[in-house]
């Protein structure tokens, strides 16, 4: 009888040990699935995946552009200058010390205007997202303003403020604030209610809950709104510089584009277009793309590479 009880106890112990080993193996497997590979990719792989494709795309565009000119498909240089002619205009602007001035005039205005839009759009977005009465009153207006073309604000801004930098900043604000605010509203709407309940249980209410719970959880939507807000800022500024040109304002990229149109100089027009495009891409690559990757990586949505 004692021998039978001992055997049964031993079998139960063995079964418990096997169950523990199975659970440990399952935990190890889940940990392995969740482990983020932090090793960097080889330089050759990075080059072929991230650098080579855009280089090839640019080369193809230049080849098609040159072919249109070389084979006389577009034989009027006043309509389509050659890549070499545009490069010569860029080189001359650089040698004369004017190129960086064009870029800095517009970039400084754009970044400063975007900073002001950030200071206004962030609290406005929180207010709309958290207060039902404010959302009912202002939410549709923000959506309507976001769909309004930025160029529509230039004439009234000129009438109200005159031809000065304040007019430029006003146009940027009117173009960017709705996008930033709506992005934050969208991010707050996507915060899981469980996070808010957990925060209230831990005492994170009011401003403390907004700072420690709502804003961190709403970061993906907020960053998307920031990217869109910058795009609207940059387009609004270019529209303002093109329409409201004035010598005392300096020559930015939009003014450069307008000068090329007035002079019927297509090489200058293409110079301005390329510079506007390059600045927009550079700001996105240097500021917003790293910020977006950081937010996604912090939530386990992007594997470190």
PDB file of C-alpha atoms in Angstrom:
ATOM      1  CA  UNK A   1       0.000   0.000   0.000  1.00  0.00           C
ATOM      2  CA  UNK A   2       2.807   2.369   0.938  1.00  0.00           C
ATOM      3  CA  UNK A   3       4.652   1.419  -2.246  1.00  0.00           C
ATOM      4  CA  UNK A   4       1.591   2.288  -4.336  1.00  0.00           C
ATOM      5  CA  UNK A   5       1.212   5.690  -2.630  1.00  0.00           C
ATOM      6  CA  UNK A   6       4.916   6.398  -3.185  1.00  0.00           C
ATOM      7  CA  UNK A   7       4.642   5.540  -6.881  1.00  0.00           C
ATOM      8  CA  UNK A   8       1.562   7.747  -7.286  1.00  0.00           C
ATOM      9  CA  UNK A   9       3.308  10.646  -5.547  1.00  0.00           C
ATOM     10  CA  UNK A  10       6.354  10.180  -7.759  1.00  0.00           C
ATOM     11  CA  UNK A  11       4.168  10.147 -10.898  1.00  0.00           C
ATOM     12  CA  UNK A  12       2.422  13.325  -9.761  1.00  0.00           C
ATOM     13  CA  UNK A  13       5.765  14.985  -9.130  1.00  0.00           C
ATOM     14  CA  UNK A  14       7.052  13.925 -12.557  1.00  0.00           C
ATOM     15  CA  UNK A  15       3.901  15.254 -14.222  1.00  0.00           C
ATOM     16  CA  UNK A  16       4.275  18.567 -12.369  1.00  0.00           C
ATOM     17  CA  UNK A  17       7.916  18.788 -13.433  1.00  0.00           C
ATOM     18  CA  UNK A  18       6.979  18.139 -17.063  1.00  0.00           C
ATOM     19  CA  UNK A  19       4.283  20.804 -16.875  1.00  0.00           C
ATOM     20  CA  UNK A  20       6.785  23.257 -15.422  1.00  0.00           C
ATOM     21  CA  UNK A  21       9.278  22.462 -18.176  1.00  0.00           C
ATOM     22  CA  UNK A  22       6.595  22.935 -20.814  1.00  0.00           C
ATOM     23  CA  UNK A  23       5.633  26.317 -19.354  1.00  0.00           C
ATOM     24  CA  UNK A  24       9.263  27.348 -19.185  1.00  0.00           C
ATOM     25  CA  UNK A  25       9.736  26.336 -22.796  1.00  0.00           C
ATOM     26  CA  UNK A  26       6.623  28.264 -23.809  1.00  0.00           C
ATOM     27  CA  UNK A  27       7.876  31.373 -21.958  1.00  0.00           C
ATOM     28  CA  UNK A  28      11.256  31.076 -23.638  1.00  0.00           C
ATOM     29  CA  UNK A  29       9.598  30.792 -27.038  1.00  0.00           C
ATOM     30  CA  UNK A  30       7.436  33.856 -26.442  1.00  0.00           C
ATOM     31  CA  UNK A  31      10.450  35.824 -25.206  1.00  0.00           C
ATOM     32  CA  UNK A  32      12.319  34.835 -28.337  1.00  0.00           C
ATOM     33  CA  UNK A  33       9.449  36.050 -30.513  1.00  0.00           C
ATOM     34  CA  UNK A  34       9.350  39.385 -28.682  1.00  0.00           C
ATOM     35  CA  UNK A  35      13.091  39.907 -28.735  1.00  0.00           C
ATOM     36  CA  UNK A  36      14.006  42.840 -30.991  1.00  0.00           C
ATOM     37  CA  UNK A  37      17.083  42.369 -33.074  1.00  0.00           C
ATOM     38  CA  UNK A  38      19.327  45.290 -32.166  1.00  0.00           C
ATOM     39  CA  UNK A  39      22.252  44.420 -34.378  1.00  0.00           C
ATOM     40  CA  UNK A  40      22.935  46.826 -37.207  1.00  0.00           C
ATOM     41  CA  UNK A  41      22.637  45.735 -40.792  1.00  0.00           C
ATOM     42  CA  UNK A  42      25.843  45.389 -42.795  1.00  0.00           C
ATOM     43  CA  UNK A  43      26.860  48.511 -44.685  1.00  0.00           C
ATOM     44  CA  UNK A  44      26.414  46.765 -48.017  1.00  0.00           C
ATOM     45  CA  UNK A  45      22.826  45.784 -47.170  1.00  0.00           C
ATOM     46  CA  UNK A  46      22.037  49.319 -45.983  1.00  0.00           C
ATOM     47  CA  UNK A  47      23.468  50.710 -49.212  1.00  0.00           C
ATOM     48  CA  UNK A  48      21.449  48.381 -51.450  1.00  0.00           C
ATOM     49  CA  UNK A  49      18.186  48.809 -49.516  1.00  0.00           C
ATOM     50  CA  UNK A  50      18.169  52.497 -48.580  1.00  0.00           C
ATOM     51  CA  UNK A  51      20.687  54.436 -50.668  1.00  0.00           C
ATOM     52  CA  UNK A  52      20.791  52.741 -54.044  1.00  0.00           C
ATOM     53  CA  UNK A  53      17.022  52.817 -54.864  1.00  0.00           C
ATOM     54  CA  UNK A  54      16.609  56.628 -54.607  1.00  0.00           C
ATOM     55  CA  UNK A  55      19.893  57.153 -56.467  1.00  0.00           C
ATOM     56  CA  UNK A  56      18.649  54.945 -59.305  1.00  0.00           C
ATOM     57  CA  UNK A  57      15.287  56.762 -59.334  1.00  0.00           C
ATOM     58  CA  UNK A  58      17.008  60.163 -59.582  1.00  0.00           C
ATOM     59  CA  UNK A  59      19.302  58.889 -62.329  1.00  0.00           C
ATOM     60  CA  UNK A  60      16.312  57.610 -64.327  1.00  0.00           C
ATOM     61  CA  UNK A  61      14.507  60.945 -63.994  1.00  0.00           C
ATOM     62  CA  UNK A  62      17.609  62.814 -65.177  1.00  0.00           C
ATOM     63  CA  UNK A  63      18.065  60.374 -68.066  1.00  0.00           C
ATOM     64  CA  UNK A  64      14.468  60.810 -69.238  1.00  0.00           C
ATOM     65  CA  UNK A  65      14.772  64.586 -68.815  1.00  0.00           C
ATOM     66  CA  UNK A  66      17.971  64.698 -70.864  1.00  0.00           C
ATOM     67  CA  UNK A  67      16.473  62.407 -73.522  1.00  0.00           C
ATOM     68  CA  UNK A  68      13.499  64.738 -73.971  1.00  0.00           C
ATOM     69  CA  UNK A  69      15.943  67.556 -74.718  1.00  0.00           C
ATOM     70  CA  UNK A  70      18.577  65.614 -76.691  1.00  0.00           C
ATOM     71  CA  UNK A  71      16.107  63.899 -79.028  1.00  0.00           C
ATOM     72  CA  UNK A  72      14.196  67.156 -79.622  1.00  0.00           C
ATOM     73  CA  UNK A  73      11.002  65.749 -78.164  1.00  0.00           C
ATOM     74  CA  UNK A  74      10.769  69.113 -76.424  1.00  0.00           C
ATOM     75  CA  UNK A  75      12.999  71.353 -78.525  1.00  0.00           C
ATOM     76  CA  UNK A  76      12.080  74.702 -76.990  1.00  0.00           C
ATOM     77  CA  UNK A  77      14.515  75.599 -74.143  1.00  0.00           C
ATOM     78  CA  UNK A  78      12.076  78.232 -72.928  1.00  0.00           C
ATOM     79  CA  UNK A  79       9.720  75.381 -72.034  1.00  0.00           C
ATOM     80  CA  UNK A  80      12.137  72.671 -70.899  1.00  0.00           C
ATOM     81  CA  UNK A  81      15.774  73.536 -70.199  1.00  0.00           C
ATOM     82  CA  UNK A  82      18.379  70.794 -70.118  1.00  0.00           C
ATOM     83  CA  UNK A  83      19.663  69.429 -66.792  1.00  0.00           C
ATOM     84  CA  UNK A  84      22.993  71.024 -67.630  1.00  0.00           C
ATOM     85  CA  UNK A  85      21.408  74.470 -67.966  1.00  0.00           C
ATOM     86  CA  UNK A  86      19.691  74.127 -64.587  1.00  0.00           C
ATOM     87  CA  UNK A  87      22.939  72.931 -63.025  1.00  0.00           C
ATOM     88  CA  UNK A  88      24.747  75.962 -64.434  1.00  0.00           C
ATOM     89  CA  UNK A  89      22.189  78.316 -62.871  1.00  0.00           C
ATOM     90  CA  UNK A  90      22.618  76.547 -59.529  1.00  0.00           C
ATOM     91  CA  UNK A  91      26.405  76.733 -59.824  1.00  0.00           C
ATOM     92  CA  UNK A  92      26.354  80.440 -60.608  1.00  0.00           C
ATOM     93  CA  UNK A  93      24.037  81.143 -57.656  1.00  0.00           C
ATOM     94  CA  UNK A  94      26.460  79.237 -55.425  1.00  0.00           C
ATOM     95  CA  UNK A  95      29.531  81.032 -56.746  1.00  0.00           C
ATOM     96  CA  UNK A  96      27.845  84.400 -56.274  1.00  0.00           C
ATOM     97  CA  UNK A  97      26.976  83.513 -52.678  1.00  0.00           C
ATOM     98  CA  UNK A  98      23.222  83.757 -53.263  1.00  0.00           C
ATOM     99  CA  UNK A  99      22.122  80.121 -53.086  1.00  0.00           C
ATOM    100  CA  UNK A 100      22.343  79.677 -49.318  1.00  0.00           C
ATOM    101  CA  UNK A 101      20.617  83.036 -48.870  1.00  0.00           C
ATOM    102  CA  UNK A 102      17.610  81.862 -50.897  1.00  0.00           C
ATOM    103  CA  UNK A 103      17.391  78.684 -48.847  1.00  0.00           C
ATOM    104  CA  UNK A 104      17.928  80.284 -45.428  1.00  0.00           C
ATOM    105  CA  UNK A 105      15.343  83.017 -46.024  1.00  0.00           C
ATOM    106  CA  UNK A 106      12.620  80.446 -46.618  1.00  0.00           C
ATOM    107  CA  UNK A 107      13.775  77.774 -44.154  1.00  0.00           C
ATOM    108  CA  UNK A 108      14.090  80.236 -41.258  1.00  0.00           C
ATOM    109  CA  UNK A 109      10.597  81.569 -41.923  1.00  0.00           C
ATOM    110  CA  UNK A 110       9.154  78.091 -42.318  1.00  0.00           C
ATOM    111  CA  UNK A 111      10.677  76.640 -39.136  1.00  0.00           C
ATOM    112  CA  UNK A 112       9.839  79.674 -37.005  1.00  0.00           C
ATOM    113  CA  UNK A 113       6.268  79.744 -38.304  1.00  0.00           C
ATOM    114  CA  UNK A 114       5.946  76.003 -37.677  1.00  0.00           C
ATOM    115  CA  UNK A 115       7.228  76.491 -34.116  1.00  0.00           C
ATOM    116  CA  UNK A 116       4.510  79.078 -33.462  1.00  0.00           C
ATOM    117  CA  UNK A 117       1.941  76.733 -35.036  1.00  0.00           C
ATOM    118  CA  UNK A 118       3.136  73.985 -32.687  1.00  0.00           C
ATOM    119  CA  UNK A 119       2.671  76.222 -29.640  1.00  0.00           C
ATOM    120  CA  UNK A 120      -0.886  77.054 -30.713  1.00  0.00           C
ATOM    121  CA  UNK A 121      -2.006  73.768 -32.292  1.00  0.00           C
ATOM    122  CA  UNK A 122      -0.965  71.464 -29.422  1.00  0.00           C
ATOM    123  CA  UNK A 123      -3.068  72.992 -26.604  1.00  0.00           C
ATOM    124  CA  UNK A 124      -5.883  73.637 -29.076  1.00  0.00           C
ATOM    125  CA  UNK A 125      -5.876  69.967 -30.101  1.00  0.00           C
ATOM    126  CA  UNK A 126      -5.918  68.830 -26.461  1.00  0.00           C
ATOM    127  CA  UNK A 127      -8.797  71.184 -25.711  1.00  0.00           C
ATOM    128  CA  UNK A 128     -10.836  69.930 -28.654  1.00  0.00           C
ATOM    129  CA  UNK A 129     -10.053  66.297 -27.851  1.00  0.00           C
ATOM    130  CA  UNK A 130     -10.880  66.464 -24.135  1.00  0.00           C
ATOM    131  CA  UNK A 131     -13.787  68.929 -23.928  1.00  0.00           C
ATOM    132  CA  UNK A 132     -16.958  67.786 -25.698  1.00  0.00           C
ATOM    133  CA  UNK A 133     -18.490  71.249 -25.990  1.00  0.00           C
ATOM    134  CA  UNK A 134     -15.330  72.651 -27.577  1.00  0.00           C
ATOM    135  CA  UNK A 135     -15.152  69.705 -29.983  1.00  0.00           C
ATOM    136  CA  UNK A 136     -18.749  70.245 -31.049  1.00  0.00           C
ATOM    137  CA  UNK A 137     -18.092  73.945 -31.616  1.00  0.00           C
ATOM    138  CA  UNK A 138     -14.592  73.969 -33.129  1.00  0.00           C
ATOM    139  CA  UNK A 139     -14.011  70.455 -34.477  1.00  0.00           C
ATOM    140  CA  UNK A 140     -15.876  70.948 -37.793  1.00  0.00           C
ATOM    141  CA  UNK A 141     -14.225  74.351 -38.275  1.00  0.00           C
ATOM    142  CA  UNK A 142     -10.733  72.831 -37.879  1.00  0.00           C
ATOM    143  CA  UNK A 143     -11.562  70.137 -40.427  1.00  0.00           C
ATOM    144  CA  UNK A 144     -12.843  72.759 -42.839  1.00  0.00           C
ATOM    145  CA  UNK A 145      -9.752  74.939 -42.373  1.00  0.00           C
ATOM    146  CA  UNK A 146      -7.522  71.936 -43.009  1.00  0.00           C
ATOM    147  CA  UNK A 147      -9.155  71.375 -46.396  1.00  0.00           C
ATOM    148  CA  UNK A 148      -8.913  75.051 -47.372  1.00  0.00           C
ATOM    149  CA  UNK A 149      -6.025  75.758 -49.801  1.00  0.00           C
ATOM    150  CA  UNK A 150      -3.279  77.754 -48.104  1.00  0.00           C
ATOM    151  CA  UNK A 151      -3.076  80.193 -51.010  1.00  0.00           C
ATOM    152  CA  UNK A 152      -6.563  81.444 -50.120  1.00  0.00           C
ATOM    153  CA  UNK A 153      -5.172  83.062 -46.966  1.00  0.00           C
ATOM    154  CA  UNK A 154      -2.571  85.199 -48.753  1.00  0.00           C
ATOM    155  CA  UNK A 155      -4.842  88.037 -50.025  1.00  0.00           C
ATOM    156  CA  UNK A 156      -6.598  88.665 -46.682  1.00  0.00           C
ATOM    157  CA  UNK A 157      -3.281  88.390 -44.802  1.00  0.00           C
ATOM    158  CA  UNK A 158      -1.755  91.029 -47.078  1.00  0.00           C
ATOM    159  CA  UNK A 159      -4.754  93.339 -46.542  1.00  0.00           C
ATOM    160  CA  UNK A 160      -4.737  92.838 -42.775  1.00  0.00           C
ATOM    161  CA  UNK A 161      -0.988  92.905 -42.072  1.00  0.00           C
ATOM    162  CA  UNK A 162       0.665  94.355 -45.168  1.00  0.00           C
ATOM    163  CA  UNK A 163       3.707  93.073 -47.057  1.00  0.00           C
ATOM    164  CA  UNK A 164       5.932  91.963 -44.186  1.00  0.00           C
ATOM    165  CA  UNK A 165       7.136  88.872 -42.363  1.00  0.00           C
ATOM    166  CA  UNK A 166       4.142  88.942 -40.015  1.00  0.00           C
ATOM    167  CA  UNK A 167       1.941  88.275 -43.027  1.00  0.00           C
ATOM    168  CA  UNK A 168       4.105  85.254 -43.906  1.00  0.00           C
ATOM    169  CA  UNK A 169       3.826  83.839 -40.397  1.00  0.00           C
ATOM    170  CA  UNK A 170       0.058  84.405 -40.324  1.00  0.00           C
ATOM    171  CA  UNK A 171      -0.357  82.368 -43.523  1.00  0.00           C
ATOM    172  CA  UNK A 172       1.833  79.595 -42.091  1.00  0.00           C
ATOM    173  CA  UNK A 173      -0.189  79.491 -38.873  1.00  0.00           C
ATOM    174  CA  UNK A 174      -3.511  79.348 -40.684  1.00  0.00           C
ATOM    175  CA  UNK A 175      -2.210  76.499 -42.825  1.00  0.00           C
ATOM    176  CA  UNK A 176      -0.453  74.418 -40.134  1.00  0.00           C
ATOM    177  CA  UNK A 177      -2.442  74.826 -36.897  1.00  0.00           C
ATOM    178  CA  UNK A 178      -5.515  72.853 -38.077  1.00  0.00           C
ATOM    179  CA  UNK A 179      -3.352  69.906 -39.175  1.00  0.00           C
ATOM    180  CA  UNK A 180      -1.425  69.796 -35.899  1.00  0.00           C
ATOM    181  CA  UNK A 181      -4.591  70.103 -33.807  1.00  0.00           C
ATOM    182  CA  UNK A 182      -6.486  67.474 -35.812  1.00  0.00           C
ATOM    183  CA  UNK A 183      -3.521  65.095 -35.634  1.00  0.00           C
ATOM    184  CA  UNK A 184      -3.480  65.342 -31.853  1.00  0.00           C
ATOM    185  CA  UNK A 185      -7.266  64.918 -31.681  1.00  0.00           C
ATOM    186  CA  UNK A 186      -6.962  61.759 -33.775  1.00  0.00           C
ATOM    187  CA  UNK A 187      -4.182  60.450 -31.543  1.00  0.00           C
ATOM    188  CA  UNK A 188      -6.162  61.110 -28.355  1.00  0.00           C
ATOM    189  CA  UNK A 189      -9.236  59.402 -29.820  1.00  0.00           C
ATOM    190  CA  UNK A 190      -7.158  56.267 -30.387  1.00  0.00           C
ATOM    191  CA  UNK A 191      -5.906  56.038 -26.768  1.00  0.00           C
ATOM    192  CA  UNK A 192      -7.308  52.794 -25.282  1.00  0.00           C
ATOM    193  CA  UNK A 193      -9.849  53.526 -22.497  1.00  0.00           C
ATOM    194  CA  UNK A 194      -7.995  51.004 -20.319  1.00  0.00           C
ATOM    195  CA  UNK A 195      -5.006  53.372 -20.206  1.00  0.00           C
ATOM    196  CA  UNK A 196      -7.193  56.212 -18.962  1.00  0.00           C
ATOM    197  CA  UNK A 197      -8.863  54.037 -16.300  1.00  0.00           C
ATOM    198  CA  UNK A 198      -5.491  52.744 -15.126  1.00  0.00           C
ATOM    199  CA  UNK A 199      -4.184  56.304 -14.929  1.00  0.00           C
ATOM    200  CA  UNK A 200      -7.162  57.437 -12.858  1.00  0.00           C
ATOM    201  CA  UNK A 201      -6.697  54.461 -10.533  1.00  0.00           C
ATOM    202  CA  UNK A 202      -3.076  55.501  -9.979  1.00  0.00           C
ATOM    203  CA  UNK A 203      -4.079  59.101  -9.355  1.00  0.00           C
ATOM    204  CA  UNK A 204      -3.116  60.517 -12.770  1.00  0.00           C
ATOM    205  CA  UNK A 205      -6.031  62.858 -13.355  1.00  0.00           C
ATOM    206  CA  UNK A 206      -6.353  66.342 -14.807  1.00  0.00           C
ATOM    207  CA  UNK A 207      -3.130  67.842 -16.150  1.00  0.00           C
ATOM    208  CA  UNK A 208      -1.085  65.026 -14.629  1.00  0.00           C
ATOM    209  CA  UNK A 209      -3.129  62.430 -16.515  1.00  0.00           C
ATOM    210  CA  UNK A 210      -2.860  64.441 -19.722  1.00  0.00           C
ATOM    211  CA  UNK A 211       0.920  64.732 -19.417  1.00  0.00           C
ATOM    212  CA  UNK A 212       1.705  61.182 -18.251  1.00  0.00           C
ATOM    213  CA  UNK A 213      -1.055  59.146 -19.928  1.00  0.00           C
ATOM    214  CA  UNK A 214      -2.828  60.908 -22.788  1.00  0.00           C
ATOM    215  CA  UNK A 215       0.053  62.620 -24.578  1.00  0.00           C
ATOM    216  CA  UNK A 216       2.453  59.612 -24.573  1.00  0.00           C
ATOM    217  CA  UNK A 217      -0.320  57.301 -25.776  1.00  0.00           C
ATOM    218  CA  UNK A 218      -1.378  59.768 -28.488  1.00  0.00           C
ATOM    219  CA  UNK A 219       2.146  60.286 -29.870  1.00  0.00           C
ATOM    220  CA  UNK A 220       1.724  58.296 -33.139  1.00  0.00           C
ATOM    221  CA  UNK A 221      -1.252  60.398 -34.252  1.00  0.00           C
ATOM    222  CA  UNK A 222       0.386  63.568 -32.974  1.00  0.00           C
ATOM    223  CA  UNK A 223       3.590  62.929 -34.941  1.00  0.00           C
ATOM    224  CA  UNK A 224       1.522  62.248 -38.070  1.00  0.00           C
ATOM    225  CA  UNK A 225      -0.182  65.593 -37.499  1.00  0.00           C
ATOM    226  CA  UNK A 226       3.206  67.286 -37.097  1.00  0.00           C
ATOM    227  CA  UNK A 227       4.417  65.900 -40.417  1.00  0.00           C
ATOM    228  CA  UNK A 228       1.276  67.055 -42.166  1.00  0.00           C
ATOM    229  CA  UNK A 229       1.503  70.392 -40.367  1.00  0.00           C
ATOM    230  CA  UNK A 230       5.037  70.933 -41.659  1.00  0.00           C
ATOM    231  CA  UNK A 231       3.921  70.085 -45.198  1.00  0.00           C
ATOM    232  CA  UNK A 232       1.146  72.672 -44.907  1.00  0.00           C
ATOM    233  CA  UNK A 233       3.585  75.194 -43.401  1.00  0.00           C
ATOM    234  CA  UNK A 234       6.020  74.803 -46.283  1.00  0.00           C
ATOM    235  CA  UNK A 235       3.321  75.009 -48.965  1.00  0.00           C
ATOM    236  CA  UNK A 236       1.696  78.005 -47.276  1.00  0.00           C
ATOM    237  CA  UNK A 237       5.027  79.824 -47.146  1.00  0.00           C
ATOM    238  CA  UNK A 238       5.768  79.157 -50.811  1.00  0.00           C
ATOM    239  CA  UNK A 239       2.331  80.482 -51.780  1.00  0.00           C
ATOM    240  CA  UNK A 240       2.885  83.608 -49.692  1.00  0.00           C
ATOM    241  CA  UNK A 241       6.349  84.232 -51.149  1.00  0.00           C
ATOM    242  CA  UNK A 242       5.117  83.785 -54.712  1.00  0.00           C
ATOM    243  CA  UNK A 243       2.080  86.067 -54.420  1.00  0.00           C
ATOM    244  CA  UNK A 244       3.276  88.691 -51.921  1.00  0.00           C
ATOM    245  CA  UNK A 245       6.702  89.537 -53.312  1.00  0.00           C
ATOM    246  CA  UNK A 246       8.379  92.669 -51.969  1.00  0.00           C
ATOM    247  CA  UNK A 247      12.073  93.693 -52.091  1.00  0.00           C
ATOM    248  CA  UNK A 248      12.281  94.378 -48.350  1.00  0.00           C
ATOM    249  CA  UNK A 249      11.205  90.803 -47.589  1.00  0.00           C
ATOM    250  CA  UNK A 250      14.317  89.311 -49.160  1.00  0.00           C
ATOM    251  CA  UNK A 251      14.433  86.646 -51.830  1.00  0.00           C
ATOM    252  CA  UNK A 252      13.228  83.261 -50.677  1.00  0.00           C
ATOM    253  CA  UNK A 253      12.595  80.185 -52.788  1.00  0.00           C
ATOM    254  CA  UNK A 254       9.041  81.227 -53.640  1.00  0.00           C
ATOM    255  CA  UNK A 255      10.227  84.675 -54.695  1.00  0.00           C
ATOM    256  CA  UNK A 256      12.976  83.024 -56.766  1.00  0.00           C
ATOM    257  CA  UNK A 257      10.329  80.950 -58.537  1.00  0.00           C
ATOM    258  CA  UNK A 258       8.275  84.062 -59.255  1.00  0.00           C
ATOM    259  CA  UNK A 259      11.356  85.928 -60.524  1.00  0.00           C
ATOM    260  CA  UNK A 260      12.032  83.113 -62.973  1.00  0.00           C
ATOM    261  CA  UNK A 261       8.463  83.247 -64.229  1.00  0.00           C
ATOM    262  CA  UNK A 262       8.591  87.020 -64.684  1.00  0.00           C
ATOM    263  CA  UNK A 263      11.862  86.733 -66.608  1.00  0.00           C
ATOM    264  CA  UNK A 264      10.609  83.723 -68.642  1.00  0.00           C
ATOM    265  CA  UNK A 265      13.761  81.942 -67.430  1.00  0.00           C
ATOM    266  CA  UNK A 266      12.788  78.283 -67.176  1.00  0.00           C
ATOM    267  CA  UNK A 267      16.220  77.307 -65.876  1.00  0.00           C
ATOM    268  CA  UNK A 268      15.652  79.591 -62.882  1.00  0.00           C
ATOM    269  CA  UNK A 269      12.136  78.210 -62.471  1.00  0.00           C
ATOM    270  CA  UNK A 270      13.478  74.653 -62.370  1.00  0.00           C
ATOM    271  CA  UNK A 271      16.226  75.767 -59.991  1.00  0.00           C
ATOM    272  CA  UNK A 272      13.598  77.067 -57.556  1.00  0.00           C
ATOM    273  CA  UNK A 273      11.447  73.949 -57.917  1.00  0.00           C
ATOM    274  CA  UNK A 274      14.384  71.638 -57.227  1.00  0.00           C
ATOM    275  CA  UNK A 275      15.454  73.672 -54.187  1.00  0.00           C
ATOM    276  CA  UNK A 276      11.900  73.701 -52.767  1.00  0.00           C
ATOM    277  CA  UNK A 277      11.670  69.937 -53.249  1.00  0.00           C
ATOM    278  CA  UNK A 278      15.118  69.314 -51.760  1.00  0.00           C
ATOM    279  CA  UNK A 279      14.431  71.381 -48.639  1.00  0.00           C
ATOM    280  CA  UNK A 280      11.102  69.647 -48.055  1.00  0.00           C
ATOM    281  CA  UNK A 281      12.700  66.209 -48.352  1.00  0.00           C
ATOM    282  CA  UNK A 282      15.672  67.198 -46.169  1.00  0.00           C
ATOM    283  CA  UNK A 283      13.475  68.481 -43.325  1.00  0.00           C
ATOM    284  CA  UNK A 284      11.438  65.292 -43.405  1.00  0.00           C
ATOM    285  CA  UNK A 285      14.529  63.039 -43.406  1.00  0.00           C
ATOM    286  CA  UNK A 286      16.389  64.979 -40.719  1.00  0.00           C
ATOM    287  CA  UNK A 287      13.536  65.738 -38.298  1.00  0.00           C
ATOM    288  CA  UNK A 288      10.237  63.976 -38.823  1.00  0.00           C
ATOM    289  CA  UNK A 289      11.304  60.543 -40.089  1.00  0.00           C
ATOM    290  CA  UNK A 290      13.684  59.927 -37.130  1.00  0.00           C
ATOM    291  CA  UNK A 291      10.979  61.156 -34.732  1.00  0.00           C
ATOM    292  CA  UNK A 292       8.414  58.840 -36.296  1.00  0.00           C
ATOM    293  CA  UNK A 293      10.808  55.869 -36.163  1.00  0.00           C
ATOM    294  CA  UNK A 294      11.549  56.572 -32.497  1.00  0.00           C
ATOM    295  CA  UNK A 295       7.851  56.642 -31.617  1.00  0.00           C
ATOM    296  CA  UNK A 296       7.114  53.421 -33.513  1.00  0.00           C
ATOM    297  CA  UNK A 297      10.195  51.657 -32.131  1.00  0.00           C
ATOM    298  CA  UNK A 298       9.317  52.630 -28.551  1.00  0.00           C
ATOM    299  CA  UNK A 299       5.998  50.829 -29.040  1.00  0.00           C
ATOM    300  CA  UNK A 300       7.521  47.724 -30.584  1.00  0.00           C
ATOM    301  CA  UNK A 301       6.040  48.533 -33.990  1.00  0.00           C
ATOM    302  CA  UNK A 302       9.373  48.898 -35.766  1.00  0.00           C
ATOM    303  CA  UNK A 303      12.353  46.558 -35.629  1.00  0.00           C
ATOM    304  CA  UNK A 304      15.605  48.354 -34.969  1.00  0.00           C
ATOM    305  CA  UNK A 305      17.910  48.186 -37.966  1.00  0.00           C
TER     306      UNK A 305
END
